[in-house]
Coordinates of C-alpha atoms in Angstrom, one line a residue:
Chain A
X1 CA 114.0 117.3 116.2
X2 CA 113.4 114.1 118.2
X3 CA 112.0 112.4 115.1
X4 CA 109.7 109.5 115.9
X5 CA 109.4 108.5 119.5
X6 CA 107.7 105.5 121.0
X7 CA 106.8 104.6 124.5
X8 CA 107.3 102.3 126.3
X9 CA 110.4 100.4 125.0
X10 CA 109.4 97.2 126.7
X11 CA 106.0 95.9 128.1
X12 CA 104.8 92.7 129.5
X13 CA 101.0 92.1 129.6
X14 CA 98.8 89.3 130.7
X15 CA 96.3 87.8 128.4
X16 CA 93.1 89.9 128.3
X17 CA 94.7 93.1 129.5
X18 CA 94.5 96.3 127.4
X19 CA 97.1 98.9 126.8
X20 CA 98.1 101.7 124.5
X21 CA 101.4 102.0 122.7
X22 CA 102.3 105.7 122.2
X23 CA 103.8 107.2 119.0
X24 CA 104.7 110.8 118.4
X25 CA 106.6 112.7 115.7
X26 CA 107.7 116.3 115.5
X27 CA 108.4 116.5 111.8
X28 CA 104.8 117.6 110.8
X29 CA 104.5 114.5 108.6
X30 CA 101.0 113.7 107.3
X31 CA 101.4 109.9 107.0
X32 CA 101.9 107.7 110.0
X33 CA 101.9 103.9 110.3
X34 CA 102.1 101.0 112.8
X35 CA 103.9 97.8 112.0
X36 CA 104.6 94.6 113.8
X37 CA 107.8 92.6 113.3
X38 CA 107.9 88.9 113.8
X39 CA 110.8 86.6 113.0
X40 CA 110.9 85.5 109.3
X41 CA 107.9 87.7 108.5
X42 CA 109.4 91.1 107.8
X43 CA 107.3 94.1 108.9
X44 CA 103.5 93.8 108.5
X45 CA 101.3 96.9 108.4
X46 CA 98.7 97.1 111.2
X47 CA 97.0 100.5 110.6
X48 CA 98.0 103.7 108.9
X49 CA 96.9 107.3 108.7
X50 CA 97.1 109.8 105.9
X51 CA 96.3 112.8 108.1
X52 CA 94.6 113.8 111.3
X53 CA 91.2 112.3 111.5
X54 CA 91.8 109.7 108.8
X55 CA 92.9 106.1 109.5
X56 CA 92.7 102.9 107.6
X57 CA 93.5 99.2 108.1
X58 CA 96.6 97.5 106.9
X59 CA 97.4 93.8 106.5
X60 CA 96.9 92.6 110.1
X61 CA 94.5 95.0 111.9
X62 CA 92.5 92.5 114.0
X63 CA 92.8 93.2 117.7
X64 CA 94.2 96.7 117.3
X65 CA 92.6 100.1 117.2
X66 CA 94.0 103.5 116.3
X67 CA 93.0 107.1 116.2
X68 CA 94.6 110.3 114.9
X69 CA 93.3 113.3 116.6
X70 CA 96.4 115.4 116.0
X71 CA 99.2 115.4 113.3
X72 CA 101.8 114.6 115.9
X73 CA 100.3 111.5 117.7
X74 CA 99.2 108.1 116.5
X75 CA 98.5 105.7 119.5
X76 CA 97.9 102.0 119.0
X77 CA 95.5 100.3 121.3
X78 CA 95.4 96.6 122.2
X79 CA 91.9 95.9 123.3
X80 CA 92.3 92.5 124.9
X81 CA 95.9 91.3 124.6
X82 CA 96.6 87.8 123.3
X83 CA 99.9 85.8 123.2
X84 CA 99.8 86.0 119.4
X85 CA 100.3 89.8 119.8
X86 CA 103.8 89.2 121.3
X87 CA 105.9 91.1 118.8
X88 CA 108.1 94.2 118.3
X89 CA 106.0 97.2 117.2
X90 CA 107.3 100.0 115.1
X91 CA 105.7 103.3 114.4
X92 CA 106.8 105.3 111.3
X93 CA 106.0 108.6 109.7
X94 CA 106.6 110.1 106.2
X95 CA 105.7 113.5 104.7
X96 CA 104.2 112.2 101.5
X97 CA 103.0 109.1 99.6
X98 CA 106.4 108.0 98.1
X99 CA 108.6 109.6 100.7
X100 CA 111.0 107.8 103.0
X101 CA 109.5 106.5 106.2
X102 CA 111.2 107.4 109.4
X103 CA 110.9 104.7 112.1
X104 CA 110.7 104.9 115.8
X105 CA 113.0 102.7 118.0
X106 CA 110.3 100.1 118.6
X107 CA 108.3 98.6 121.5
X108 CA 109.0 95.0 122.5
X109 CA 105.7 93.6 123.8
X110 CA 105.3 90.2 125.5
X111 CA 101.9 88.8 126.2
X112 CA 101.8 86.0 128.7
Chain B
X1 CA 98.1 94.9 95.0
X2 CA 101.8 95.0 95.6
X3 CA 104.3 92.4 96.8
X4 CA 107.9 91.9 97.4
X5 CA 110.0 88.7 97.3
X6 CA 113.5 88.6 98.8
X7 CA 115.0 85.6 97.2
X8 CA 117.4 84.6 100.0
X9 CA 116.6 84.4 103.7
X10 CA 120.3 84.3 104.5
X11 CA 123.4 85.3 102.6
X12 CA 127.0 84.6 103.8
X13 CA 130.0 86.4 102.5
X14 CA 133.6 86.9 103.6
X15 CA 134.9 90.3 104.5
X16 CA 136.2 92.1 101.4
X17 CA 134.1 90.1 98.9
X18 CA 131.0 91.5 97.0
X19 CA 127.5 91.5 98.4
X20 CA 124.4 90.7 96.4
X21 CA 121.0 90.7 98.0
X22 CA 118.1 89.9 95.6
X23 CA 114.7 91.5 95.5
X24 CA 111.8 91.1 93.1
X25 CA 108.6 93.1 93.3
X26 CA 105.2 93.4 91.8
X27 CA 103.1 96.5 91.7
X28 CA 100.0 97.9 89.8
X29 CA 101.5 101.3 89.7
X30 CA 104.9 102.9 89.1
X31 CA 106.4 102.0 92.4
X32 CA 108.9 103.6 94.7
X33 CA 111.4 101.1 96.0
X34 CA 113.5 101.2 99.2
X35 CA 116.1 99.2 101.0
X36 CA 116.3 99.4 104.7
X37 CA 118.8 97.9 107.1
X38 CA 118.2 96.7 110.7
X39 CA 121.1 95.9 113.0
X40 CA 120.4 93.6 115.9
X41 CA 118.0 95.0 118.4
X42 CA 117.9 98.3 116.6
X43 CA 115.4 100.2 114.5
X44 CA 115.3 100.5 110.7
X45 CA 117.6 102.7 108.8
X46 CA 117.1 103.8 105.1
X47 CA 119.9 102.6 102.8
X48 CA 118.6 104.0 99.6
X49 CA 115.4 104.6 97.6
X50 CA 114.3 104.7 94.0
X51 CA 111.6 107.0 92.8
X52 CA 111.7 106.9 89.0
X53 CA 114.8 109.0 88.4
X54 CA 118.1 107.3 87.7
X55 CA 117.8 103.5 87.6
X56 CA 121.1 103.0 89.4
X57 CA 120.6 104.3 93.0
X58 CA 123.5 105.0 95.3
X59 CA 123.0 104.7 99.0
X60 CA 124.9 105.0 102.2
X61 CA 127.9 102.9 103.3
X62 CA 128.8 102.0 99.7
X63 CA 125.6 100.2 98.8
X64 CA 123.8 100.6 95.6
X65 CA 120.8 99.1 93.8
X66 CA 119.6 98.9 90.2
X67 CA 116.0 99.2 89.2
X68 CA 115.2 96.9 86.3
X69 CA 111.6 97.3 85.2
X70 CA 111.8 94.4 82.6
X71 CA 112.9 92.0 85.3
X72 CA 110.8 93.6 88.1
X73 CA 114.0 93.5 90.2
X74 CA 115.7 95.9 92.6
X75 CA 118.9 94.0 93.8
X76 CA 121.2 95.5 96.4
X77 CA 124.9 95.3 95.9
X78 CA 128.2 96.4 97.5
X79 CA 131.6 95.8 96.1
X80 CA 133.3 94.9 99.3
X81 CA 131.7 93.7 102.5
X82 CA 132.7 95.0 105.9
X83 CA 132.1 93.3 109.2
X84 CA 129.8 96.1 110.2
X85 CA 127.5 95.3 107.3
X86 CA 126.2 92.2 109.1
X87 CA 122.5 92.9 109.7
X88 CA 119.1 92.2 108.3
X89 CA 118.1 93.9 105.0
X90 CA 114.6 94.6 103.9
X91 CA 113.4 95.4 100.4
X92 CA 110.3 97.6 100.4
X93 CA 107.8 98.7 97.7
X94 CA 105.4 101.6 97.9
X95 CA 102.8 102.4 95.3
X96 CA 100.2 104.4 97.2
X97 CA 99.8 105.2 100.9
X98 CA 101.5 102.1 102.3
X99 CA 104.7 100.2 102.2
X100 CA 105.0 96.5 101.7
X101 CA 108.1 94.8 103.2
X102 CA 109.9 91.7 102.1
X103 CA 110.5 89.1 104.7
X104 CA 114.2 90.1 105.0
X105 CA 117.6 88.8 104.2
X106 CA 120.1 88.2 106.9
X107 CA 123.6 89.1 105.8
X108 CA 126.4 87.2 107.6
X109 CA 129.9 88.5 107.2
X110 CA 132.8 86.3 108.2
X111 CA 136.4 87.4 108.8

């Protein structure tokens, strides 16, 4: 199993550009989540999904969209990038509500 | 609503001395609690988790944590620090579909 994979590892965008961060898992987990990590802030939940076709907002959803058309994939879309979205983004999956989350390696995004 | 407070942003210890990283939580439900570790420029790795079984939870690399409901605490300990323990540690609470992370404690280990 590859576990949770994320692409790209690094990305630089200009303000106003759009892009999609990819996340995939091969563990057949129902739950998937996107977090952003900023210094001194821990990880903050952006969006999450409890199954294909079901998504919900987390703590910091503004400026991001998600969809979950398959169990395996959970892409995160930045609609119009802003410097405040410079961060490290982690995708995670878990099989059940209280189960351990498995994290991807992260994507480091810089918005100029 | 749930929340997590890690009481120290930085903890410094000498190699071979005990480690104590403090965490308090609040939750409307019976929570699951986790400790994750993140080494520099790496992803997150699970150290241990509590899910309402034994209140003393043993994890990897000699770490353990004790769930104290009366104190709403879940402190992380290790009897003897190793240089390789230097990292950032996150206390995490889960009561429904989502996790809430603490802001992290940076553990510094000096020779």
